[in-house]
PDB file of C-alpha atoms in Angstrom:
ATOM      1  CA  MET A   9     -12.411 -17.036  -9.528  1.00  0.00           C
ATOM      2  CA  GLU A  10     -10.093 -17.751 -12.369  1.00  0.00           C
ATOM      3  CA  ILE A  11      -6.396 -18.008 -12.953  1.00  0.00           C
ATOM      4  CA  ALA A  12      -5.139 -15.590 -15.578  1.00  0.00           C
ATOM      5  CA  VAL A  13      -1.952 -15.989 -17.562  1.00  0.00           C
ATOM      6  CA  VAL A  14      -0.241 -13.081 -19.256  1.00  0.00           C
ATOM      7  CA  GLY A  15       2.707 -13.343 -21.589  1.00  0.00           C
ATOM      8  CA  THR A  16       3.929 -14.267 -25.008  1.00  0.00           C
ATOM      9  CA  SER A  17       2.021 -16.941 -26.865  1.00  0.00           C
ATOM     10  CA  GLU A  18       4.690 -19.568 -26.144  1.00  0.00           C
ATOM     11  CA  PHE A  19       4.400 -18.821 -22.458  1.00  0.00           C
ATOM     12  CA  THR A  20       0.626 -19.033 -22.369  1.00  0.00           C
ATOM     13  CA  LEU A  21       0.163 -22.052 -24.642  1.00  0.00           C
ATOM     14  CA  GLY A  22       1.059 -24.605 -22.025  1.00  0.00           C
ATOM     15  CA  PHE A  23      -1.321 -23.120 -19.502  1.00  0.00           C
ATOM     16  CA  GLN A  24      -4.034 -23.163 -22.108  1.00  0.00           C
ATOM     17  CA  LEU A  25      -3.291 -26.824 -22.627  1.00  0.00           C
ATOM     18  CA  ALA A  26      -3.852 -27.410 -18.932  1.00  0.00           C
ATOM     19  CA  GLY A  27      -7.272 -25.844 -19.166  1.00  0.00           C
ATOM     20  CA  ILE A  28      -6.829 -22.199 -18.289  1.00  0.00           C
ATOM     21  CA  SER A  29      -9.070 -20.111 -20.497  1.00  0.00           C
ATOM     22  CA  HIS A  30      -8.249 -16.669 -19.183  1.00  0.00           C
ATOM     23  CA  VAL A  31      -5.123 -16.120 -21.270  1.00  0.00           C
ATOM     24  CA  HIS A  32      -3.779 -12.848 -22.560  1.00  0.00           C
ATOM     25  CA  ASN A  33      -1.285 -12.961 -25.360  1.00  0.00           C
ATOM     26  CA  ALA A  34       0.860  -9.916 -25.733  1.00  0.00           C
ATOM     27  CA  SER A  35       4.306  -9.401 -27.080  1.00  0.00           C
ATOM     28  CA  SER A  36       5.369  -5.875 -26.176  1.00  0.00           C
ATOM     29  CA  ASP A  37       6.012  -4.700 -22.637  1.00  0.00           C
ATOM     30  CA  GLU A  38       3.537  -1.830 -22.986  1.00  0.00           C
ATOM     31  CA  GLU A  39       0.743  -4.197 -23.926  1.00  0.00           C
ATOM     32  CA  ILE A  40       1.536  -6.445 -20.991  1.00  0.00           C
ATOM     33  CA  SER A  41       1.623  -3.600 -18.504  1.00  0.00           C
ATOM     34  CA  GLY A  42      -1.743  -2.419 -19.822  1.00  0.00           C
ATOM     35  CA  ILE A  43      -3.226  -5.880 -19.414  1.00  0.00           C
ATOM     36  CA  LEU A  44      -1.801  -6.235 -15.913  1.00  0.00           C
ATOM     37  CA  ARG A  45      -3.348  -2.910 -14.907  1.00  0.00           C
ATOM     38  CA  GLU A  46      -6.705  -4.109 -16.110  1.00  0.00           C
ATOM     39  CA  LEU A  47      -6.357  -7.439 -14.336  1.00  0.00           C
ATOM     40  CA  LEU A  48      -5.627  -5.713 -11.044  1.00  0.00           C
ATOM     41  CA  ASN A  49      -9.165  -4.369 -11.043  1.00  0.00           C
ATOM     42  CA  ASP A  50     -10.755  -7.563 -12.265  1.00  0.00           C
ATOM     43  CA  LYS A  51     -12.871  -9.133  -9.552  1.00  0.00           C
ATOM     44  CA  GLU A  52     -13.073 -12.441 -11.376  1.00  0.00           C
ATOM     45  CA  VAL A  53      -9.350 -13.140 -11.321  1.00  0.00           C
ATOM     46  CA  GLY A  54      -7.758 -14.758  -8.285  1.00  0.00           C
ATOM     47  CA  ILE A  55      -4.215 -15.416  -9.450  1.00  0.00           C
ATOM     48  CA  VAL A  56      -2.232 -13.793 -12.234  1.00  0.00           C
ATOM     49  CA  VAL A  57       0.711 -15.735 -13.617  1.00  0.00           C
ATOM     50  CA  VAL A  58       3.406 -13.758 -15.411  1.00  0.00           C
ATOM     51  CA  ASP A  59       6.809 -14.593 -16.781  1.00  0.00           C
ATOM     52  CA  SER A  60       9.236 -13.336 -14.154  1.00  0.00           C
ATOM     53  CA  GLU A  61      11.553 -11.880 -16.784  1.00  0.00           C
ATOM     54  CA  ILE A  62       8.740  -9.724 -18.099  1.00  0.00           C
ATOM     55  CA  LEU A  63       7.662  -8.848 -14.587  1.00  0.00           C
ATOM     56  CA  ALA A  64      11.133  -7.524 -13.876  1.00  0.00           C
ATOM     57  CA  ARG A  65      10.863  -5.191 -16.857  1.00  0.00           C
ATOM     58  CA  MET A  66       7.617  -3.590 -15.711  1.00  0.00           C
ATOM     59  CA  PRO A  67       7.669  -0.037 -14.377  1.00  0.00           C
ATOM     60  CA  GLU A  68       8.510   0.278 -10.708  1.00  0.00           C
ATOM     61  CA  ARG A  69       5.134   1.607  -9.598  1.00  0.00           C
ATOM     62  CA  LEU A  70       3.205  -1.105 -11.364  1.00  0.00           C
ATOM     63  CA  ARG A  71       5.455  -3.730  -9.813  1.00  0.00           C
ATOM     64  CA  MET A  72       4.736  -2.343  -6.357  1.00  0.00           C
ATOM     65  CA  ARG A  73       1.013  -2.435  -6.988  1.00  0.00           C
ATOM     66  CA  LEU A  74       1.274  -5.965  -8.319  1.00  0.00           C
ATOM     67  CA  SER A  75       3.155  -7.250  -5.344  1.00  0.00           C
ATOM     68  CA  ASP A  76       0.856  -5.475  -2.876  1.00  0.00           C
ATOM     69  CA  SER A  77      -2.318  -6.826  -4.350  1.00  0.00           C
ATOM     70  CA  ILE A  78      -4.027  -9.687  -2.507  1.00  0.00           C
ATOM     71  CA  SER A  79      -6.851 -10.341  -4.890  1.00  0.00           C
ATOM     72  CA  PRO A  80      -5.603 -11.031  -7.481  1.00  0.00           C
ATOM     73  CA  THR A  81      -2.295 -12.378  -6.261  1.00  0.00           C
ATOM     74  CA  VAL A  82       0.385 -11.889  -8.877  1.00  0.00           C
ATOM     75  CA  LEU A  83       3.089 -14.522  -9.223  1.00  0.00           C
ATOM     76  CA  GLY A  84       6.043 -14.427 -11.555  1.00  0.00           C
ATOM     77  CA  ILE A  85       7.453 -17.741 -12.655  1.00  0.00           C
ATOM     78  CA  GLY A  86      10.557 -18.467 -14.627  1.00  0.00           C
ATOM     79  CA  THR A  87      13.499 -20.772 -14.972  1.00  0.00           C
ATOM     80  CA  GLU A  88      15.726 -18.583 -12.830  1.00  0.00           C
ATOM     81  CA  GLU A  89      15.243 -18.102  -9.133  1.00  0.00           C
ATOM     82  CA  ASP A  90      14.003 -14.610  -8.518  1.00  0.00           C
ATOM     83  CA  THR A  91      15.664 -12.672  -5.781  1.00  0.00           C
ATOM     84  CA  SER A  92      13.122  -9.945  -5.090  1.00  0.00           C
ATOM     85  CA  LEU A  93      11.530 -11.696  -2.131  1.00  0.00           C
ATOM     86  CA  ARG A  94      14.897 -12.662  -0.769  1.00  0.00           C
ATOM     87  CA  GLU A  95      16.027  -9.070  -1.028  1.00  0.00           C
ATOM     88  CA  ASN A  96      12.885  -7.914   0.770  1.00  0.00           C
ATOM     89  CA  ILE A  97      13.542 -10.326   3.605  1.00  0.00           C
ATOM     90  CA  ARG A  98      17.085  -9.139   3.955  1.00  0.00           C
ATOM     91  CA  LYS A  99      15.916  -5.549   4.121  1.00  0.00           C
ATOM     92  CA  ALA A 100      13.139  -6.085   6.638  1.00  0.00           C
ATOM     93  CA  ILE A 101      14.834  -8.456   9.033  1.00  0.00           C
ATOM     94  CA  GLY A 102      18.461  -7.657   8.447  1.00  0.00           C
ATOM     95  CA  VAL A 103      19.510 -11.256   7.982  1.00  0.00           C
ATOM     96  CA  ASP A 104      19.358 -13.391   4.879  1.00  0.00           C
ATOM     97  CA  LEU A 105      17.065 -16.160   6.037  1.00  0.00           C
ATOM     98  CA  TRP A 106      16.560 -17.666   2.604  1.00  0.00           C
ATOM     99  CA  LYS A 107      18.295 -20.976   2.975  1.00  0.00           C
TER     100      LYS A 107
ATOM    101  CA  MET B   3      15.496  16.284  26.379  1.00  0.00           C
ATOM    102  CA  ALA B   4      12.185  17.960  26.583  1.00  0.00           C
ATOM    103  CA  LEU B   5      12.179  19.845  29.860  1.00  0.00           C
ATOM    104  CA  ASP B   6       9.067  21.926  29.445  1.00  0.00           C
ATOM    105  CA  ILE B   7       7.393  19.868  32.143  1.00  0.00           C
ATOM    106  CA  GLN B   8       5.672  21.295  35.175  1.00  0.00           C
ATOM    107  CA  PRO B   9       7.371  19.835  38.263  1.00  0.00           C
ATOM    108  CA  THR B  10       4.184  19.155  40.157  1.00  0.00           C
ATOM    109  CA  ARG B  11       2.931  16.186  42.021  1.00  0.00           C
ATOM    110  CA  SER B  12      -0.053  15.611  39.762  1.00  0.00           C
ATOM    111  CA  GLU B  13       2.214  15.660  36.721  1.00  0.00           C
ATOM    112  CA  LEU B  14       4.418  13.070  38.382  1.00  0.00           C
ATOM    113  CA  ILE B  15       1.495  10.802  39.078  1.00  0.00           C
ATOM    114  CA  ASN B  16       0.261  11.173  35.519  1.00  0.00           C
ATOM    115  CA  LEU B  17       3.666  10.440  34.130  1.00  0.00           C
ATOM    116  CA  LYS B  18       4.126   7.364  36.264  1.00  0.00           C
ATOM    117  CA  ARG B  19       0.826   6.048  35.039  1.00  0.00           C
ATOM    118  CA  ARG B  20       1.755   6.720  31.440  1.00  0.00           C
ATOM    119  CA  ILE B  21       5.101   4.968  31.802  1.00  0.00           C
ATOM    120  CA  LYS B  22       3.375   1.925  33.139  1.00  0.00           C
ATOM    121  CA  GLN B  23       0.924   1.968  30.266  1.00  0.00           C
ATOM    122  CA  THR B  24       3.646   2.373  27.684  1.00  0.00           C
ATOM    123  CA  GLN B  25       5.659  -0.454  29.131  1.00  0.00           C
ATOM    124  CA  ASN B  26       2.606  -2.640  28.940  1.00  0.00           C
ATOM    125  CA  GLY B  27       2.142  -1.778  25.282  1.00  0.00           C
ATOM    126  CA  TYR B  28       5.801  -2.363  24.658  1.00  0.00           C
ATOM    127  CA  LYS B  29       5.595  -5.852  26.081  1.00  0.00           C
ATOM    128  CA  LEU B  30       2.554  -6.646  23.981  1.00  0.00           C
ATOM    129  CA  LEU B  31       4.163  -5.345  20.805  1.00  0.00           C
ATOM    130  CA  LYS B  32       7.268  -7.348  21.503  1.00  0.00           C
ATOM    131  CA  MET B  33       5.177 -10.468  21.819  1.00  0.00           C
ATOM    132  CA  LYS B  34       3.424  -9.627  18.574  1.00  0.00           C
ATOM    133  CA  ARG B  35       6.742  -9.182  16.837  1.00  0.00           C
ATOM    134  CA  ASP B  36       8.013 -12.522  18.083  1.00  0.00           C
ATOM    135  CA  GLY B  37       4.779 -14.218  17.112  1.00  0.00           C
ATOM    136  CA  LEU B  38       4.883 -12.792  13.611  1.00  0.00           C
ATOM    137  CA  PHE B  39       8.471 -13.789  13.289  1.00  0.00           C
ATOM    138  CA  HIS B  40       7.668 -17.309  14.346  1.00  0.00           C
ATOM    139  CA  GLU B  41       4.941 -17.599  11.715  1.00  0.00           C
ATOM    140  CA  PHE B  42       7.281 -16.135   9.176  1.00  0.00           C
ATOM    141  CA  ARG B  43      10.061 -18.610   9.835  1.00  0.00           C
ATOM    142  CA  ILE B  44       7.749 -21.576   9.507  1.00  0.00           C
ATOM    143  CA  LEU B  45       6.284 -20.304   6.270  1.00  0.00           C
ATOM    144  CA  LEU B  46       9.613 -19.301   4.806  1.00  0.00           C
ATOM    145  CA  SER B  47      11.130 -22.758   4.961  1.00  0.00           C
ATOM    146  CA  LYS B  48       8.048 -24.111   3.197  1.00  0.00           C
ATOM    147  CA  MET B  49       8.250 -21.341   0.647  1.00  0.00           C
ATOM    148  CA  VAL B  50      11.881 -22.000  -0.228  1.00  0.00           C
ATOM    149  CA  GLU B  51      11.044 -25.570  -1.062  1.00  0.00           C
ATOM    150  CA  ALA B  52       7.920 -24.619  -2.971  1.00  0.00           C
ATOM    151  CA  LYS B  53       9.839 -22.074  -5.021  1.00  0.00           C
ATOM    152  CA  ARG B  54      12.417 -24.649  -5.974  1.00  0.00           C
ATOM    153  CA  GLY B  55       9.725 -27.143  -6.888  1.00  0.00           C
ATOM    154  CA  LEU B  56       8.024 -24.483  -8.949  1.00  0.00           C
ATOM    155  CA  ILE B  57      11.105 -23.779 -11.001  1.00  0.00           C
ATOM    156  CA  ASP B  58      11.732 -27.463 -11.563  1.00  0.00           C
ATOM    157  CA  SER B  59       8.190 -28.122 -12.694  1.00  0.00           C
ATOM    158  CA  TYR B  60       8.257 -25.092 -14.946  1.00  0.00           C
ATOM    159  CA  ARG B  61      11.399 -26.317 -16.636  1.00  0.00           C
ATOM    160  CA  LEU B  62       9.965 -29.797 -17.019  1.00  0.00           C
ATOM    161  CA  ALA B  63       6.660 -28.535 -18.395  1.00  0.00           C
ATOM    162  CA  LYS B  64       8.446 -26.279 -20.846  1.00  0.00           C
ATOM    163  CA  ASN B  65      10.517 -29.175 -22.113  1.00  0.00           C
ATOM    164  CA  GLN B  66       7.455 -31.339 -22.436  1.00  0.00           C
ATOM    165  CA  ILE B  67       5.557 -28.795 -24.450  1.00  0.00           C
ATOM    166  CA  ALA B  68       8.545 -28.176 -26.670  1.00  0.00           C
ATOM    167  CA  LEU B  69       8.753 -31.899 -27.280  1.00  0.00           C
ATOM    168  CA  ALA B  70       5.049 -32.100 -28.032  1.00  0.00           C
ATOM    169  CA  ALA B  71       5.278 -29.180 -30.441  1.00  0.00           C
ATOM    170  CA  ALA B  72       8.278 -30.722 -32.144  1.00  0.00           C
ATOM    171  CA  ILE B  73       6.706 -34.119 -32.633  1.00  0.00           C
ATOM    172  CA  GLU B  74       3.039 -33.301 -33.192  1.00  0.00           C
ATOM    173  CA  GLY B  75       3.500 -29.875 -34.709  1.00  0.00           C
ATOM    174  CA  GLY B  76       2.705 -26.550 -33.086  1.00  0.00           C
ATOM    175  CA  LEU B  77      -0.739 -26.364 -34.620  1.00  0.00           C
ATOM    176  CA  SER B  78      -2.033 -29.581 -33.118  1.00  0.00           C
ATOM    177  CA  VAL B  79      -0.779 -28.524 -29.698  1.00  0.00           C
ATOM    178  CA  GLN B  80      -2.654 -25.278 -30.103  1.00  0.00           C
ATOM    179  CA  SER B  81      -5.824 -27.004 -31.186  1.00  0.00           C
ATOM    180  CA  ALA B  82      -5.570 -29.377 -28.229  1.00  0.00           C
ATOM    181  CA  ALA B  83      -5.236 -26.338 -26.004  1.00  0.00           C
ATOM    182  CA  LEU B  84      -8.424 -24.770 -27.311  1.00  0.00           C
ATOM    183  CA  GLY B  85     -10.779 -27.627 -26.601  1.00  0.00           C
ATOM    184  CA  ASN B  86     -10.769 -27.896 -22.817  1.00  0.00           C
ATOM    185  CA  PRO B  87     -14.287 -27.921 -21.421  1.00  0.00           C
ATOM    186  CA  VAL B  88     -13.274 -27.758 -17.746  1.00  0.00           C
ATOM    187  CA  HIS B  89     -11.332 -24.854 -16.350  1.00  0.00           C
ATOM    188  CA  PRO B  90      -9.279 -24.662 -13.194  1.00  0.00           C
ATOM    189  CA  GLU B  91     -10.901 -22.402 -10.657  1.00  0.00           C
ATOM    190  CA  VAL B  92      -9.502 -20.821  -7.539  1.00  0.00           C
ATOM    191  CA  GLU B  93     -11.144 -19.235  -4.596  1.00  0.00           C
ATOM    192  CA  VAL B  94      -9.324 -16.526  -2.700  1.00  0.00           C
ATOM    193  CA  THR B  95     -10.461 -15.858   0.816  1.00  0.00           C
ATOM    194  CA  ARG B  96      -8.904 -13.700   3.475  1.00  0.00           C
ATOM    195  CA  ARG B  97      -7.299 -15.016   6.605  1.00  0.00           C
ATOM    196  CA  ASN B  98      -6.031 -13.124   9.594  1.00  0.00           C
ATOM    197  CA  ILE B  99      -2.638 -13.798  11.172  1.00  0.00           C
ATOM    198  CA  MET B 100      -2.231 -11.475  14.159  1.00  0.00           C
ATOM    199  CA  GLY B 101      -3.844  -8.557  12.450  1.00  0.00           C
ATOM    200  CA  VAL B 102      -2.295  -9.195   9.071  1.00  0.00           C
ATOM    201  CA  VAL B 103      -4.757  -9.969   6.328  1.00  0.00           C
ATOM    202  CA  VAL B 104      -3.407 -12.694   4.092  1.00  0.00           C
ATOM    203  CA  PRO B 105      -4.991 -14.520   1.205  1.00  0.00           C
ATOM    204  CA  GLU B 106      -5.930 -18.154   1.374  1.00  0.00           C
ATOM    205  CA  VAL B 107      -6.262 -19.820  -2.001  1.00  0.00           C
ATOM    206  CA  LYS B 108      -8.266 -22.928  -2.671  1.00  0.00           C
ATOM    207  CA  GLY B 109      -8.357 -24.477  -6.100  1.00  0.00           C
ATOM    208  CA  THR B 110     -10.630 -26.866  -7.933  1.00  0.00           C
ATOM    209  CA  ASN B 111      -9.884 -28.749 -11.145  1.00  0.00           C
ATOM    210  CA  LEU B 112      -6.335 -27.507 -11.051  1.00  0.00           C
ATOM    211  CA  SER B 113      -4.829 -30.495 -12.750  1.00  0.00           C
ATOM    212  CA  LEU B 114      -7.135 -31.941 -15.375  1.00  0.00           C
ATOM    213  CA  SER B 115      -7.252 -35.692 -15.725  1.00  0.00           C
ATOM    214  CA  LEU B 116      -7.111 -37.376 -19.089  1.00  0.00           C
ATOM    215  CA  GLU B 117     -10.886 -37.767 -19.371  1.00  0.00           C
ATOM    216  CA  GLN B 118     -11.501 -34.163 -18.475  1.00  0.00           C
ATOM    217  CA  ARG B 119      -9.498 -32.845 -21.382  1.00  0.00           C
ATOM    218  CA  GLY B 120     -11.166 -31.789 -24.573  1.00  0.00           C
ATOM    219  CA  THR B 121      -9.096 -33.983 -26.819  1.00  0.00           C
ATOM    220  CA  GLY B 122     -10.758 -37.191 -25.716  1.00  0.00           C
ATOM    221  CA  LEU B 123      -9.092 -40.497 -25.148  1.00  0.00           C
ATOM    222  CA  ILE B 124      -8.480 -41.339 -28.756  1.00  0.00           C
ATOM    223  CA  GLY B 125      -7.867 -37.985 -30.367  1.00  0.00           C
ATOM    224  CA  GLY B 126      -4.970 -36.833 -28.251  1.00  0.00           C
ATOM    225  CA  SER B 127      -1.326 -37.665 -28.511  1.00  0.00           C
ATOM    226  CA  ALA B 128       0.814 -38.998 -25.716  1.00  0.00           C
ATOM    227  CA  TYR B 129       3.227 -36.085 -25.900  1.00  0.00           C
ATOM    228  CA  ILE B 130       0.522 -33.486 -25.743  1.00  0.00           C
ATOM    229  CA  ASP B 131      -1.052 -35.299 -22.807  1.00  0.00           C
ATOM    230  CA  GLU B 132       2.239 -35.358 -21.027  1.00  0.00           C
ATOM    231  CA  ALA B 133       2.753 -31.643 -21.555  1.00  0.00           C
ATOM    232  CA  ALA B 134      -0.748 -30.960 -20.284  1.00  0.00           C
ATOM    233  CA  ASP B 135      -0.014 -33.103 -17.236  1.00  0.00           C
ATOM    234  CA  GLY B 136       3.167 -31.181 -16.638  1.00  0.00           C
ATOM    235  CA  TYR B 137       1.374 -27.863 -16.797  1.00  0.00           C
ATOM    236  CA  GLY B 138      -1.425 -29.159 -14.620  1.00  0.00           C
ATOM    237  CA  GLU B 139       1.080 -29.997 -11.930  1.00  0.00           C
ATOM    238  CA  LEU B 140       2.692 -26.629 -12.418  1.00  0.00           C
ATOM    239  CA  ILE B 141      -0.626 -24.907 -11.816  1.00  0.00           C
ATOM    240  CA  VAL B 142      -1.109 -26.798  -8.565  1.00  0.00           C
ATOM    241  CA  LYS B 143       2.279 -25.548  -7.432  1.00  0.00           C
ATOM    242  CA  ILE B 144       1.601 -22.027  -8.643  1.00  0.00           C
ATOM    243  CA  VAL B 145      -1.541 -21.807  -6.573  1.00  0.00           C
ATOM    244  CA  LYS B 146       0.314 -22.875  -3.465  1.00  0.00           C
ATOM    245  CA  ALA B 147       3.268 -20.604  -4.124  1.00  0.00           C
ATOM    246  CA  ALA B 148       1.048 -17.620  -4.870  1.00  0.00           C
ATOM    247  CA  GLU B 149      -0.654 -17.965  -1.534  1.00  0.00           C
ATOM    248  CA  MET B 150       2.595 -18.292   0.357  1.00  0.00           C
ATOM    249  CA  GLU B 151       4.383 -15.539  -1.475  1.00  0.00           C
ATOM    250  CA  SER B 152       1.824 -12.878  -0.771  1.00  0.00           C
ATOM    251  CA  THR B 153       1.466 -14.088   2.817  1.00  0.00           C
ATOM    252  CA  LEU B 154       5.197 -13.742   3.303  1.00  0.00           C
ATOM    253  CA  LYS B 155       5.262 -10.283   1.776  1.00  0.00           C
ATOM    254  CA  ARG B 156       2.496  -9.092   4.017  1.00  0.00           C
ATOM    255  CA  LEU B 157       4.076 -10.601   7.127  1.00  0.00           C
ATOM    256  CA  LEU B 158       7.338  -8.939   6.201  1.00  0.00           C
ATOM    257  CA  VAL B 159       5.764  -5.489   6.051  1.00  0.00           C
ATOM    258  CA  GLU B 160       4.052  -6.040   9.379  1.00  0.00           C
ATOM    259  CA  ILE B 161       7.200  -7.384  11.020  1.00  0.00           C
ATOM    260  CA  GLU B 162       9.138  -4.364   9.910  1.00  0.00           C
ATOM    261  CA  ALA B 163       6.529  -1.928  11.188  1.00  0.00           C
ATOM    262  CA  THR B 164       6.232  -3.735  14.516  1.00  0.00           C
ATOM    263  CA  LYS B 165       9.982  -3.866  14.890  1.00  0.00           C
ATOM    264  CA  ARG B 166      10.222  -0.131  14.367  1.00  0.00           C
ATOM    265  CA  ARG B 167       7.497   0.499  16.889  1.00  0.00           C
ATOM    266  CA  VAL B 168       9.130  -1.754  19.479  1.00  0.00           C
ATOM    267  CA  ASN B 169      12.482  -0.080  19.010  1.00  0.00           C
ATOM    268  CA  ALA B 170      11.008   3.396  19.173  1.00  0.00           C
ATOM    269  CA  LEU B 171       9.312   2.559  22.448  1.00  0.00           C
ATOM    270  CA  GLU B 172      12.353   0.875  23.915  1.00  0.00           C
ATOM    271  CA  PHE B 173      14.986   3.415  22.977  1.00  0.00           C
ATOM    272  CA  LYS B 174      13.114   6.689  22.619  1.00  0.00           C
ATOM    273  CA  VAL B 175       9.698   6.973  24.191  1.00  0.00           C
ATOM    274  CA  ILE B 176      10.195   5.090  27.449  1.00  0.00           C
ATOM    275  CA  PRO B 177      13.659   6.541  28.258  1.00  0.00           C
ATOM    276  CA  GLU B 178      12.392  10.061  27.638  1.00  0.00           C
ATOM    277  CA  MET B 179       9.453   9.601  29.927  1.00  0.00           C
ATOM    278  CA  GLU B 180      11.649   8.114  32.619  1.00  0.00           C
ATOM    279  CA  GLU B 181      14.002  11.029  32.337  1.00  0.00           C
ATOM    280  CA  ALA B 182      11.099  13.416  32.780  1.00  0.00           C
ATOM    281  CA  ARG B 183       9.913  11.469  35.799  1.00  0.00           C
ATOM    282  CA  ASP B 184      13.354  11.616  37.418  1.00  0.00           C
ATOM    283  CA  PHE B 185      13.535  15.323  36.725  1.00  0.00           C
ATOM    284  CA  ILE B 186      10.208  15.993  38.397  1.00  0.00           C
ATOM    285  CA  GLN B 187      11.151  13.885  41.381  1.00  0.00           C
ATOM    286  CA  LEU B 188      14.397  15.768  41.773  1.00  0.00           C
ATOM    287  CA  ARG B 189      12.689  19.114  41.523  1.00  0.00           C
ATOM    288  CA  LEU B 190      10.062  18.163  44.064  1.00  0.00           C
ATOM    289  CA  GLU B 191      12.665  17.022  46.548  1.00  0.00           C
ATOM    290  CA  GLU B 192      14.625  20.190  46.071  1.00  0.00           C
ATOM    291  CA  MET B 193      11.562  22.326  46.605  1.00  0.00           C
ATOM    292  CA  GLU B 194      10.855  20.464  49.811  1.00  0.00           C
ATOM    293  CA  ARG B 195      14.367  21.061  51.072  1.00  0.00           C
ATOM    294  CA  GLU B 196      14.088  24.748  50.218  1.00  0.00           C
ATOM    295  CA  GLU B 197      10.850  24.907  52.101  1.00  0.00           C
ATOM    296  CA  THR B 198      12.277  23.367  55.298  1.00  0.00           C
ATOM    297  CA  PHE B 199      15.257  25.651  55.097  1.00  0.00           C
ATOM    298  CA  ARG B 200      12.993  28.671  54.719  1.00  0.00           C
ATOM    299  CA  LEU B 201      10.986  27.616  57.724  1.00  0.00           C
ATOM    300  CA  LYS B 202      14.111  27.228  59.804  1.00  0.00           C
ATOM    301  CA  ARG B 203      15.293  30.694  58.880  1.00  0.00           C
ATOM    302  CA  PHE B 204      11.854  32.099  59.660  1.00  0.00           C
ATOM    303  CA  LYS B 205      11.879  30.496  63.092  1.00  0.00           C
ATOM    304  CA  ASN B 206      15.323  31.925  63.939  1.00  0.00           C
ATOM    305  CA  LYS B 207      14.189  35.499  63.417  1.00  0.00           C
TER     306      LYS B 207
END
């Protein structure tokens, strides 16, 4: 299976440099959400890498589907620490264990 | 309290059996919850570190590629990016932690070595190579983090569901059944007393 990268061309360039060929360049949020929907049903993709800032702007339902999906696994990366997982932990367990 | 119970002996026996069964299930679920929680704690501490490492490598890789683009020009970075003959591959399999299906990711060729890159040993530039190295390392970390993140999410959902079930059994289902059992016992005793009293009165006549 492949790793797919979705984002603006600056975001994807570095991954291309490292050898990833499954890159989707898109600039608008609508385009990206369309691509992500397609990737969710793609059997050949194991991991989807997205800019976490863009991921945060996606519609709520798509975000839920993205985070629930096992294959592919969707991971947002960015320069800021994202708090969604931390928030989830706090909700489920009642204590902030993220330390 | 649901008191539409028949105060009979067979009902009492049934109820006692059911209470025992439920308590058994409750104990098992509690163990499952603790086990899941244990797994979760171990994974979480690893995840926190991995997440931090991920952010650091992302920052570093971004700087490196910006440097490469500034020195070599954006176009040559792009052309270097196009020529890679080897692609990183991952394999996602499913693993089972106490009934929770989690992904297990294995990768090959994640970080390409200098010879594996399309630019060749002579054609490339040091800055571009460094950026590619940085991103290669980033990909290694991404693969690890992706596996852990979805495992954690799944465990979290399961922990929450199990916790709810345990609490429902402990504070709602079992107490209600015990109340019903006590009620039946009380009724049966009362009926017995009534019966003896009736017999006594019958004898006196």
